[in-house]
Coordinates of C-alpha atoms and ligand atoms in Angstrom, one line a residue:
X9 CA 24.8 13.1 -12.7
X10 CA 24.5 14.3 -9.0
X11 CA 21.8 16.4 -7.4
X12 CA 21.8 17.6 -3.8
X13 CA 18.7 18.5 -1.7
X14 CA 17.7 18.8 1.9
X15 CA 14.8 16.3 1.7
X16 CA 14.2 13.6 -1.0
X17 CA 10.7 12.3 -1.1
X18 CA 10.0 9.1 -3.1
X19 CA 6.4 8.8 -4.2
X20 CA 3.6 11.1 -5.2
X21 CA 0.5 9.6 -3.5
X22 CA -1.2 11.3 -0.6
X23 CA 1.8 10.7 1.8
X24 CA 4.5 12.0 -0.5
X25 CA 2.5 15.0 -1.7
X26 CA 1.2 16.1 1.7
X27 CA 4.6 15.9 3.3
X28 CA 6.2 17.8 0.4
X29 CA 3.8 20.7 0.9
X30 CA 4.4 20.9 4.6
X31 CA 8.2 20.4 4.5
X32 CA 8.6 23.0 1.7
X33 CA 7.8 25.8 4.3
X34 CA 11.3 25.2 5.8
X35 CA 13.4 23.1 3.5
X36 CA 14.2 22.3 -0.2
X37 CA 12.3 19.3 -1.4
X38 CA 12.9 17.0 -4.4
X39 CA 10.0 14.6 -5.0
X40 CA 10.7 11.7 -7.5
X41 CA 7.9 9.5 -8.8
X42 CA 8.2 6.6 -11.2
X43 CA 5.4 7.5 -13.6
X44 CA 3.2 10.6 -14.0
X45 CA 2.7 12.5 -10.8
X46 CA -1.0 11.5 -10.2
X47 CA -0.3 7.7 -10.8
X48 CA -0.7 6.2 -7.3
X49 CA -3.0 4.0 -5.2
X50 CA -4.3 7.2 -3.7
X51 CA -5.7 8.2 -7.1
X52 CA -8.0 5.1 -7.1
X53 CA -9.2 5.4 -3.5
X54 CA -13.0 5.3 -3.4
X55 CA -14.7 5.0 0.0
X56 CA -12.9 7.9 1.9
X57 CA -11.1 8.8 5.1
X58 CA -12.2 7.7 8.5
X59 CA -12.4 10.5 11.2
X60 CA -14.5 11.3 14.2
X61 CA -16.7 14.2 12.9
X62 CA -20.3 13.6 13.9
X63 CA -21.7 14.5 17.4
X64 CA -22.8 11.0 18.1
X65 CA -19.4 9.5 17.4
X66 CA -16.3 9.5 19.8
X67 CA -12.6 8.9 19.7
X68 CA -13.1 5.9 22.0
X69 CA -15.5 4.3 19.4
X70 CA -13.1 4.8 16.5
X71 CA -10.2 3.6 18.6
X72 CA -12.2 0.5 19.7
X73 CA -13.3 -0.3 16.1
X74 CA -9.7 0.0 14.9
X75 CA -8.4 -2.3 17.7
X76 CA -11.1 -4.9 17.1
X77 CA -10.4 -5.1 13.4
X78 CA -6.6 -5.3 14.2
X79 CA -7.2 -8.7 15.9
X80 CA -4.9 -8.2 18.9
X81 CA -1.9 -6.8 17.2
X82 CA -2.5 -3.0 17.1
X83 CA -0.1 -0.7 18.9
X84 CA -2.8 0.9 21.1
X85 CA -0.9 4.2 21.8
X86 CA -0.4 4.7 18.1
X87 CA -4.1 4.0 17.4
X88 CA -5.1 6.5 20.0
X89 CA -3.0 9.3 18.5
X90 CA -4.0 8.3 14.9
X91 CA -7.7 8.7 15.8
X92 CA -7.2 11.9 17.8
X93 CA -5.2 13.5 15.0
X94 CA -7.9 12.6 12.5
X95 CA -10.3 15.6 12.5
X96 CA -7.3 18.0 12.3
X97 CA -6.0 16.2 9.2
X98 CA -9.4 16.4 7.5
X99 CA -9.2 20.2 8.1
X100 CA -5.7 20.3 6.7
X101 CA -6.9 18.6 3.5
X102 CA -9.9 21.0 3.2
X103 CA -7.5 24.0 3.7
X104 CA -5.3 22.6 0.9
X105 CA -8.3 22.7 -1.4
X106 CA -9.9 19.2 -1.2
X107 CA -13.7 19.3 -1.9
X108 CA -15.4 16.6 0.2
X109 CA -19.1 15.8 -0.4
X110 CA -21.4 17.9 1.8
X111 CA -24.9 17.5 2.9
X112 CA -26.6 20.7 4.2
X113 CA -23.2 22.3 4.4
X114 CA -21.8 19.6 6.7
X115 CA -19.4 16.8 5.7
X116 CA -21.5 13.8 4.5
X117 CA -20.4 10.7 6.4
X118 CA -20.6 7.1 5.0
X119 CA -20.3 3.8 6.9
X120 CA -18.0 0.9 6.1
X121 CA -17.2 -2.6 7.4
X122 CA -16.0 -2.7 11.1
X123 CA -17.1 0.9 11.8
X124 CA -19.8 1.3 14.6
X125 CA -20.7 4.8 13.3
X126 CA -20.9 6.8 10.1
X127 CA -17.5 8.4 9.9
X128 CA -16.2 8.1 6.4
X129 CA -15.5 11.6 4.9
X130 CA -15.5 11.3 1.1
X131 CA -15.7 12.9 -2.3
X132 CA -18.6 10.8 -3.8
X133 CA -16.8 7.5 -4.7
X134 CA -13.7 9.3 -6.1
X135 CA -12.1 10.4 -2.9
X136 CA -8.5 9.7 -3.8
X137 CA -8.7 11.4 -7.2
X138 CA -10.0 14.6 -5.5
X139 CA -7.3 14.5 -2.9
X140 CA -4.6 13.9 -5.5
X141 CA -6.0 16.8 -7.6
X142 CA -6.0 19.2 -4.7
X143 CA -2.5 18.4 -3.5
X144 CA -1.0 18.5 -7.0
X145 CA -2.7 21.8 -7.7
X146 CA -1.3 23.2 -4.4
X147 CA 2.2 21.9 -5.2
X148 CA 2.1 23.7 -8.6
X149 CA 2.0 27.0 -6.7
X150 CA 5.1 26.2 -4.5
X151 CA 8.5 26.9 -6.1
X152 CA 10.5 25.1 -3.4
X153 CA 9.3 21.7 -4.5
X154 CA 10.9 20.1 -7.5
X155 CA 8.8 17.1 -8.9
X156 CA 10.7 14.7 -11.1
X157 CA 8.3 12.4 -13.0
X158 CA 9.3 9.1 -14.7
X159 CA 12.2 8.8 -12.2
X160 CA 12.4 5.4 -10.7
X161 CA 14.2 5.0 -7.3
X162 CA 16.4 1.9 -7.7
X163 CA 18.2 1.7 -4.4
X164 CA 18.9 3.8 -1.3
X165 CA 22.4 5.1 -0.8
X166 CA 24.0 3.7 2.4
X167 CA 27.4 2.7 3.7
X168 CA 27.2 -0.2 1.3
X169 CA 27.8 2.0 -1.6
X170 CA 31.0 3.5 -0.3
X171 CA 34.2 2.4 -2.0
X172 CA 35.8 1.7 1.4
X173 CA 33.9 -1.4 2.3
X174 CA 35.0 -1.1 5.9
X175 CA 32.1 1.2 6.3
X176 CA 29.6 -1.3 5.1
X177 CA 29.0 -3.0 8.5
X178 CA 29.0 0.2 10.6
X179 CA 26.0 0.7 12.9
X180 CA 23.7 2.5 12.9
X181 CA 23.5 2.5 9.2
X182 CA 22.7 5.8 7.4
X183 CA 20.6 6.7 4.4
X184 CA 22.1 9.5 2.3
X185 CA 19.7 9.6 -0.7
X186 CA 19.0 7.3 -3.6
X187 CA 20.0 6.2 -7.0
X188 CA 17.2 7.1 -9.4
X189 CA 16.7 6.0 -13.0
X190 CA 15.4 8.7 -15.3
X191 CA 13.4 6.3 -17.5
X192 CA 12.9 8.8 -20.3
X193 CA 16.6 9.7 -20.6
X194 CA 17.8 6.2 -19.6
X195 CA 20.2 7.7 -17.2
X196 CA 20.8 7.0 -13.5
X197 CA 20.9 10.1 -11.2
X198 CA 22.5 10.2 -7.8
X199 CA 20.3 12.3 -5.5
X200 CA 22.1 13.1 -2.2
X201 CA 19.9 14.3 0.6
X202 CA 20.1 15.0 4.4
X203 CA 16.9 13.1 4.8
X204 CA 15.0 10.6 2.6
X205 CA 11.3 9.8 2.9
X206 CA 9.9 6.7 1.4
X207 CA 6.2 7.2 0.3
X208 CA 6.2 4.5 -2.3
X209 CA 2.8 2.9 -1.4
X210 CA 1.8 -0.7 -1.5
X211 CA 2.7 -4.1 -3.2
X212 CA -0.6 -5.5 -4.4
X213 CA 0.9 -6.2 -7.8
X214 CA 2.7 -9.2 -6.3
X215 CA -0.7 -10.9 -6.6
X216 CA -2.5 -12.0 -9.8
X217 CA -5.8 -10.3 -8.8
X218 CA -5.4 -6.9 -7.2
X219 CA -7.2 -3.6 -6.9
X220 CA -3.9 -1.8 -6.9
X221 CA -2.7 0.0 -10.1
X222 CA 0.5 -1.1 -11.9
X223 CA 2.8 1.1 -9.8
X224 CA 2.2 -0.9 -6.6
X225 CA 5.2 -3.2 -6.9
X226 CA 6.6 -2.9 -3.4
X227 CA 9.7 -1.0 -4.4
X228 CA 9.9 0.9 -1.1
X229 CA 9.8 -2.3 1.1
X230 CA 12.3 -4.0 -1.2
X231 CA 14.8 -1.0 -1.2
X232 CA 14.6 -0.6 2.5
X233 CA 15.1 -4.3 3.2
X234 CA 18.1 -4.4 0.9
X235 CA 19.5 -1.4 2.7
X236 CA 19.2 -3.2 6.1
X237 CA 16.0 -1.5 7.5
X238 CA 13.6 -3.5 9.6
X239 CA 10.4 -4.6 7.9
X240 CA 7.5 -6.2 9.7
X241 CA 4.1 -8.0 9.6
X242 CA 4.2 -8.6 5.8
X243 CA 2.1 -11.7 6.1
X244 CA -0.9 -9.4 6.7
X245 CA -2.1 -8.8 3.1
X246 CA -5.6 -7.4 3.0
X247 CA -7.8 -8.9 0.4
X248 CA -10.7 -6.6 -0.4
X249 CA -13.9 -8.7 -0.5
X250 CA -15.4 -7.0 -3.5
X251 CA -13.6 -6.3 -6.7
X252 CA -15.6 -6.4 -10.0
X253 CA -15.6 -9.7 -11.7
X254 CA -15.9 -9.7 -15.4
X255 CA -14.7 -12.0 -18.1
X256 CA -13.1 -9.4 -20.3
X257 CA -9.4 -8.5 -20.1
X258 CA -8.2 -6.8 -16.9
X259 CA -7.1 -3.3 -17.9
X260 CA -3.9 -1.8 -16.6
X261 CA -3.1 -4.9 -14.6
X262 CA -5.7 -4.3 -11.9
X263 CA -9.3 -5.1 -11.0
X264 CA -11.9 -2.4 -10.5
X265 CA -13.0 -1.9 -6.8
X266 CA -16.6 -2.0 -5.7
X267 CA -16.3 0.2 -2.6
X268 CA -17.1 -1.2 0.8
X269 CA -19.3 1.9 1.1
X270 CA -21.7 0.0 -1.2
X271 CA -22.2 -2.6 1.5
X272 CA -22.3 0.3 4.1
X273 CA -25.2 1.7 2.0
X274 CA -27.1 -1.6 2.3
X275 CA -25.5 -3.9 -0.4
X276 CA -26.2 -7.7 0.3
X277 CA -23.9 -10.5 -0.8
X278 CA -25.6 -13.4 -2.5
X279 CA -24.2 -16.8 -3.6
X280 CA -25.2 -18.4 -6.9
X281 CA -28.4 -19.9 -5.4
X282 CA -29.5 -16.3 -4.6
X283 CA -28.9 -17.0 -0.8
X284 CA -27.7 -14.1 1.4
X285 CA -24.8 -16.0 3.1
X286 CA -23.0 -13.6 5.4
X287 CA -25.1 -14.3 8.5
X288 CA -23.7 -17.9 8.5
X289 CA -20.2 -16.4 9.1
X290 CA -20.7 -13.3 11.3
X291 CA -23.4 -11.5 13.1
X292 CA -22.2 -8.2 11.6
X293 CA -23.0 -9.8 8.2
X294 CA -21.9 -7.7 5.2
X295 CA -20.3 -5.1 7.6
X296 CA -18.0 -7.5 9.4
X297 CA -14.3 -6.6 9.0
X298 CA -12.7 -7.4 5.7
X299 CA -10.8 -10.5 6.6
X300 CA -14.0 -12.2 7.7
X301 CA -16.0 -11.1 4.6
X302 CA -13.2 -12.0 2.2
X303 CA -12.8 -15.5 3.7
X304 CA -16.5 -16.1 3.7
X305 CA -16.7 -15.3 0.0
X306 CA -13.6 -17.4 -0.7
X307 CA -15.3 -20.3 1.1
X308 CA -18.6 -19.9 -0.8
X309 CA -16.6 -19.9 -4.1
X310 CA -14.5 -22.9 -3.3
X311 CA -17.5 -24.9 -1.9
X312 CA -19.6 -24.3 -5.0
X313 CA -17.0 -24.1 -7.6
X314 CA -18.2 -20.6 -8.6
X315 CA -16.2 -17.8 -10.1
X316 CA -17.9 -14.9 -8.3
X317 CA -20.6 -14.0 -5.8
X318 CA -23.2 -11.2 -6.3
X319 CA -23.5 -7.9 -4.5
X320 CA -27.0 -6.7 -4.6
X321 CA -28.0 -3.0 -4.1
X322 CA -31.1 -3.1 -6.3
X323 CA -33.5 -2.7 -3.3
X324 CA -32.2 0.9 -2.7
X325 CA -33.4 4.0 -4.5
X326 CA -31.8 4.1 -8.0
X327 CA -31.2 7.9 -8.0
X328 CA -29.5 7.7 -4.6
X329 CA -27.2 4.9 -5.9
X330 CA -26.2 7.1 -8.9
X331 CA -25.6 10.1 -6.6
X332 CA -23.4 8.3 -4.1
X333 CA -21.6 6.0 -6.5
X334 CA -21.3 7.8 -9.9
X335 CA -17.9 6.2 -10.7
X336 CA -19.0 2.6 -9.9
X337 CA -22.3 3.1 -11.7
X338 CA -20.6 4.4 -14.8
X339 CA -17.9 1.7 -14.8
X340 CA -20.5 -1.1 -14.4
X341 CA -22.8 0.5 -17.0
X342 CA -19.9 0.4 -19.5
X343 CA -19.9 -3.4 -18.9
X344 CA -23.7 -3.6 -19.4
X345 CA -24.4 -4.0 -15.7
X346 CA -27.0 -1.5 -14.4
X347 CA -26.4 -1.7 -10.7
X348 CA -29.7 -0.1 -9.9
X349 CA -31.4 -3.1 -11.5
X350 CA -28.9 -6.0 -11.5
X351 CA -26.6 -7.4 -8.8
X352 CA -22.9 -6.9 -9.3
X353 CA -20.5 -9.9 -9.8
X354 CA -17.6 -9.6 -7.4
X355 CA -14.5 -11.5 -6.2
X356 CA -11.9 -10.7 -3.5
X357 CA -8.6 -9.2 -4.7
X358 CA -5.3 -8.2 -3.0
X359 CA -5.8 -4.7 -1.8
X360 CA -3.5 -3.4 1.0
X361 CA -0.3 -4.3 2.9
X362 CA -0.8 -3.9 6.7
X363 CA 2.9 -4.5 7.3
X364 CA 5.8 -2.6 5.8
X365 CA 8.9 -0.8 6.9
X366 CA 9.0 -0.6 10.7
X367 CA 8.7 3.0 11.9
X368 CA 8.2 4.9 15.2
X369 CA 5.8 7.6 16.2
X370 CA 7.6 10.1 13.9
X371 CA 7.9 7.7 11.0
X372 CA 11.6 7.1 11.6
X373 CA 12.9 3.8 10.3
X374 CA 15.8 1.8 11.8
X375 CA 18.2 3.6 9.3
X376 CA 19.4 7.1 10.3
X377 CA 18.1 9.7 7.9
X378 CA 15.4 7.4 6.4
X379 CA 11.7 7.9 7.1
X380 CA 8.7 5.9 5.7
X381 CA 5.1 7.1 5.5
X382 CA 1.8 5.9 4.0
X383 CA 1.2 2.3 2.9
X384 CA 4.9 1.4 2.8
X385 CA 5.3 1.9 6.5
X386 CA 4.3 -0.3 9.4
X387 CA 3.3 2.1 12.1
X388 CA 1.4 -0.4 14.3
X389 CA -2.0 1.1 13.8
X390 CA -3.4 -1.6 11.6
X391 CA -2.3 -4.7 13.5
X392 CA -3.4 -7.9 11.8
X393 CA -6.1 -6.2 9.7
X394 CA -6.7 -2.6 8.7
X395 CA -10.0 -1.0 9.4
X396 CA -11.6 0.4 6.2
X397 CA -10.6 4.0 5.4
X398 CA -7.9 4.2 8.0
X399 CA -5.2 4.1 5.4
X400 CA -5.6 7.6 3.9
X401 CA -5.9 8.8 7.5
X402 CA -2.7 7.1 8.5
X403 CA -0.8 8.5 5.5
X404 CA -1.8 12.1 6.4
X405 CA -1.2 11.7 10.2
X406 CA 2.3 10.3 9.8
X407 CA 3.2 12.7 6.9
X408 CA 2.3 15.6 9.2
X409 CA 4.4 14.1 12.1
X410 CA 7.5 13.7 9.9
X411 CA 7.2 17.4 9.1
X412 CA 6.9 18.4 12.7
X413 CA 9.9 16.3 13.5
X414 CA 12.0 17.7 10.7
X415 CA 11.0 21.2 11.4
X416 CA 12.8 20.8 14.8
X417 CA 15.6 18.5 13.7
X418 CA 16.7 19.2 10.1
X419 CA 18.9 22.1 11.1
X420 CA 21.0 19.6 13.1
X421 CA 21.4 17.3 10.1
X422 CA 24.3 17.8 7.6
X423 CA 24.8 16.3 4.1
X424 CA 27.2 13.3 4.2
X425 CA 30.9 14.1 3.9
X426 CA 31.5 10.7 2.2
X427 CA 32.2 10.6 -1.5
X428 CA 29.3 8.7 -3.0
X429 CA 30.3 6.8 -6.1
X430 CA 28.3 7.2 -9.4
X431 CA 26.1 4.4 -10.5
X432 CA 28.3 1.8 -12.1
X433 CA 26.8 -0.3 -14.9
X434 CA 30.1 -1.2 -16.6
X435 CA 30.1 -4.6 -18.0
X436 CA 26.3 -4.8 -18.5
X437 CA 24.6 -5.1 -21.8
X438 CA 21.2 -4.0 -23.2
X439 CA 18.9 -7.0 -23.3
X440 CA 16.4 -8.0 -26.0
X441 CA 15.1 -10.8 -23.7
X442 CA 12.3 -8.9 -22.1
X443 CA 10.1 -12.0 -22.4
X444 CA 12.1 -13.4 -19.4
X445 CA 10.8 -10.6 -17.3
X446 CA 7.1 -10.8 -18.4
X447 CA 7.1 -14.6 -18.0
X448 CA 8.7 -14.5 -14.6
X449 CA 6.3 -11.8 -13.5
X450 CA 3.2 -13.9 -14.5
X451 CA 4.7 -16.9 -12.7
X452 CA 5.2 -14.9 -9.5
X453 CA 1.8 -13.4 -9.5
X454 CA 0.1 -16.7 -10.1
X455 CA 2.0 -18.6 -7.5
X456 CA 1.4 -15.9 -4.9
X457 CA -2.3 -16.0 -5.7
X458 CA -2.6 -19.8 -5.5
X459 CA -0.3 -20.5 -2.6
X460 CA 0.0 -17.3 -0.4
X461 CA -3.6 -16.0 -0.8
X462 CA -6.6 -15.8 1.5
X463 CA -6.2 -19.3 2.9
X464 CA -2.6 -20.7 3.5
X465 CA -1.0 -23.9 4.7
X466 CA 2.6 -24.9 5.5
X467 CA 2.8 -27.0 2.4
X468 CA 1.7 -24.2 0.1
X469 CA 4.0 -21.7 1.7
X470 CA 6.9 -24.1 1.4
X471 CA 6.2 -24.7 -2.3
X472 CA 5.9 -21.0 -2.9
X473 CA 9.1 -20.2 -1.0
X474 CA 11.2 -22.6 -3.1
X475 CA 9.8 -21.3 -6.4
X476 CA 10.4 -17.7 -5.3
X477 CA 14.0 -18.5 -4.4
X478 CA 14.5 -19.9 -7.9
X479 CA 13.1 -16.8 -9.4
X480 CA 15.2 -14.6 -7.1
X481 CA 18.4 -16.4 -8.3
X482 CA 17.5 -16.2 -12.0
X483 CA 16.5 -12.5 -11.9
X484 CA 19.5 -11.4 -9.8
X485 CA 21.9 -13.0 -12.3
X486 CA 20.0 -11.3 -15.2
X487 CA 20.1 -8.0 -13.2
X488 CA 23.9 -8.1 -12.7
X489 CA 24.5 -8.6 -16.5
X490 CA 21.9 -6.2 -17.9
X491 CA 21.4 -2.5 -18.4
X492 CA 18.4 -1.7 -16.1
X493 CA 14.9 -0.9 -17.3
X494 CA 11.7 -0.3 -15.3
X495 CA 10.0 -3.7 -15.6
X496 CA 13.3 -5.5 -14.5
X497 CA 13.5 -3.2 -11.4
X498 CA 9.9 -3.8 -10.6
X499 CA 10.2 -7.6 -11.0
X500 CA 13.3 -7.6 -8.7
X501 CA 11.4 -5.7 -6.0
X502 CA 8.3 -7.8 -6.4
X503 CA 10.3 -11.0 -5.9
X504 CA 11.9 -9.5 -2.7
X505 CA 8.5 -8.6 -1.4
X506 CA 7.0 -12.0 -2.2
X507 CA 9.9 -13.7 -0.4
X508 CA 9.4 -11.5 2.6
X509 CA 5.6 -12.2 2.7
X510 CA 6.2 -15.9 2.6
X511 CA 8.9 -15.8 5.3
X512 CA 6.7 -13.7 7.5
X513 CA 3.8 -16.1 6.9
X514 CA 5.9 -19.1 7.7
X515 CA 7.0 -17.4 11.0
X516 CA 3.4 -16.9 12.1
X517 CA 2.3 -20.2 13.6
X518 CA -1.3 -19.1 14.2
X519 CA -4.3 -17.7 12.3
X520 CA -4.9 -14.1 13.1
X521 CA -6.6 -11.3 11.2
X522 CA -5.6 -11.5 7.5
X523 CA -3.3 -14.5 8.0
X524 CA -5.3 -17.7 7.9
X525 CA -3.6 -21.1 7.8
X526 CA -5.2 -24.5 7.9
X527 CA -2.3 -25.9 9.9
X528 CA -2.7 -23.4 12.8
X529 CA -6.3 -22.4 12.8
X530 CA -6.2 -20.8 16.3
X531 CA -4.9 -17.7 18.0
X532 CA -1.6 -17.7 20.0
X533 CA -2.0 -16.2 23.5
X534 CA 0.8 -13.7 23.2
X535 CA 1.0 -12.5 19.6
X536 CA 4.1 -10.8 18.3
X537 CA 5.0 -8.8 15.3
X538 CA 7.1 -10.7 12.7
X539 CA 10.2 -8.6 12.0
X540 CA 12.7 -9.3 9.3
X541 CA 16.1 -7.5 8.7
X542 CA 18.7 -8.1 6.0
X543 CA 22.0 -8.5 7.8
X544 CA 24.0 -9.6 4.7
X545 CA 26.0 -7.4 2.4
X546 CA 23.9 -5.9 -0.3
X547 CA 24.8 -7.2 -3.8
Ligands
FAD625 P1 0.4 5.7 -3.2 O1 -0.7 6.5 -3.2 O2 0.3 4.3 -3.7 O3 1.6 6.4 -3.9 C1 2.9 5.8 -4.1 C2 3.7 6.6 -5.0 O4 5.0 6.1 -5.0 C3 3.2 6.6 -6.4 O5 3.3 7.9 -7.0 C4 4.2 5.7 -7.1 O6 4.4 5.9 -8.5 C5 5.5 6.0 -6.4 N1 6.5 5.0 -6.4 C6 6.5 3.7 -6.1 N2 7.7 3.1 -6.3 C7 8.5 4.1 -6.7 C8 9.9 4.1 -7.1 N3 10.6 2.9 -7.0 N4 10.5 5.2 -7.5 C9 9.7 6.4 -7.6 N5 8.4 6.4 -7.3 C10 7.8 5.3 -6.8 N6 -7.7 3.7 1.7 C11 -8.5 4.4 2.4 O7 -8.2 4.8 3.6 N7 -9.8 4.7 2.0 C12 -10.2 4.3 0.7 O8 -11.3 4.7 0.3 C13 -9.4 3.5 -0.1 N8 -9.8 3.1 -1.3 C14 -8.9 2.4 -2.0 C15 -9.3 1.9 -3.3 C16 -8.4 1.3 -4.1 C17 -8.8 0.9 -5.5 C18 -7.0 1.1 -3.7 C19 -6.0 0.4 -4.6 C20 -6.7 1.5 -2.4 C21 -7.6 2.1 -1.6 N9 -7.2 2.5 -0.3 C22 -8.1 3.3 0.5 C23 -5.8 2.4 0.2 C24 -5.1 3.7 0.0 O9 -5.6 4.3 -1.2 C25 -3.6 3.6 -0.1 O10 -3.2 2.8 1.0 C26 -3.0 5.0 0.0 O11 -3.5 5.8 -1.0 C27 -1.5 4.9 -0.1 O12 -1.0 6.2 -0.2 P2 0.6 6.3 -0.3 O13 0.8 7.8 -0.5 O14 1.2 5.6 0.7 O15 1.0 5.5 -1.7
SIN626 C1 -13.3 1.0 -0.3 O1 -13.8 2.0 -0.8 O2 -13.9 -0.1 -0.1 C2 -11.9 1.0 0.1 C3 -11.7 1.5 1.4 C4 -10.4 1.2 2.0 O3 -9.6 0.4 1.4 O4 -10.1 1.6 3.1

């Protein structure tokens, strides 16, 4: 089956939905998403969106905070334009129907780690859910956008897919759409587009403990890499310092987040002796950037052999806690923890990928016709460590820029004249060996957690690299013989991402931001981005 459209968007988080709305004013849009349309990292975002709103704040202060957190690797021009575009993007979200929390009819602003001012615009502690709701409601009123749920993008269509393989090595390479598996109908659809936008979010599921929901399996980075696009800085995985620790089963494969805004509100971290330990690590204590707080907690846990530290907010007014954090209060209450009277057990968990598909100011990737926005992209604004609440901001800013770019340039773009072959799964069989997938997935997540986590070393990375190579070989063999299904596709993409994270980490012979290795504990004088590109034929 073949469908043609002007613009194919892959992913229905803030980046995909926002760009779909804006682009629909001048082009036809198909948006595919692998589960239900509201299932995304965005839907779980708590703290909010950073923007300069208050009179005592300034662009310079937000720019400076972002660059300090980014530990010497931010692209300063991109940071400047990100911050300057921030207030306009908040207005756009409000115009599209988002209800942010107000105080005396003004936006209420929270504070988070690394921010010198209160500048986090939020909807209580359910900011992402409110944004997703507003954008989905808006889309339901726009006939020019076709949303296809339960449609899993498998691979981008490029020269590699043409029957005439002479085209495969042509440069620059083009993207002409994607092969998409309709998981309900078990059928692969070929979607041909003038332009394709990857908005597939993060890759936290590569790790055993993560705040990211089950969809975050790094499909966009893996697809883009297989297609030959440049990817970069993938060693910079952000571990959020405070995810809820509890001994019960982890539901839906992810850990519940205890927002950084709880520390911004006055929460104090205690070790098992009841000692507030953060001042030993940084003068900014609980509000130091995330890499520092996560490493401090990791150090306390390893030193003491503990499973968790405590986050104490009991000294604050109970009613205010419930008003600001209704979601966190209710979740903990359900586990018999009353956060107004008891400290919360917390541990770090993989949270965000600062690296991704390399893009320019307009979110253009190194493949013609392919754009990337949101967490899947590497824009340069986060450097070696993202400042809290700059991610939703980045997603909207770059989504808006793609639209501005396409508004001027889409008219000059034609559909490909090449004949794109149908998906070919001849010779493959339906498998009843799904245990191979679930087992390999567990193995991958455990080894990434143990060897490629908060603290790394050459030896650990080397062990991890060899094991991931074995998994890659086994799963590729299985993939070639088997009729595809979602968990196989996800595992394949997770393995590719794991391998890219390890390779990038091995390339970085220093400790910087989120990448800390015991073999190179210092900074290099002239840091560089770690860029990887697949120059081989795609299988
Ligand atoms: P997502 O929102 O993750 O959306 C990706 C979409 O792509 C999903 O719909 C997914 O199903 C779809 N998709 C993926 N692969 C495929 C495929 N192969 N085929 C089809 N569809 C696919 N950031 C902040 O700035 N502030 C916060 O307060 C904040 N809190 C957070 C709290 C939590 C618990 C988490 C997990 C993250 C938080 N973040 C926060 C980070 C932020 O939420 C994400 O970085 C951001 O929402 C990413 O948006 P996105 O549109 O790029 O991707
Ligand atoms: C949080 O609420 O702590 C998450 C904020 C973020 O990831 O930016």
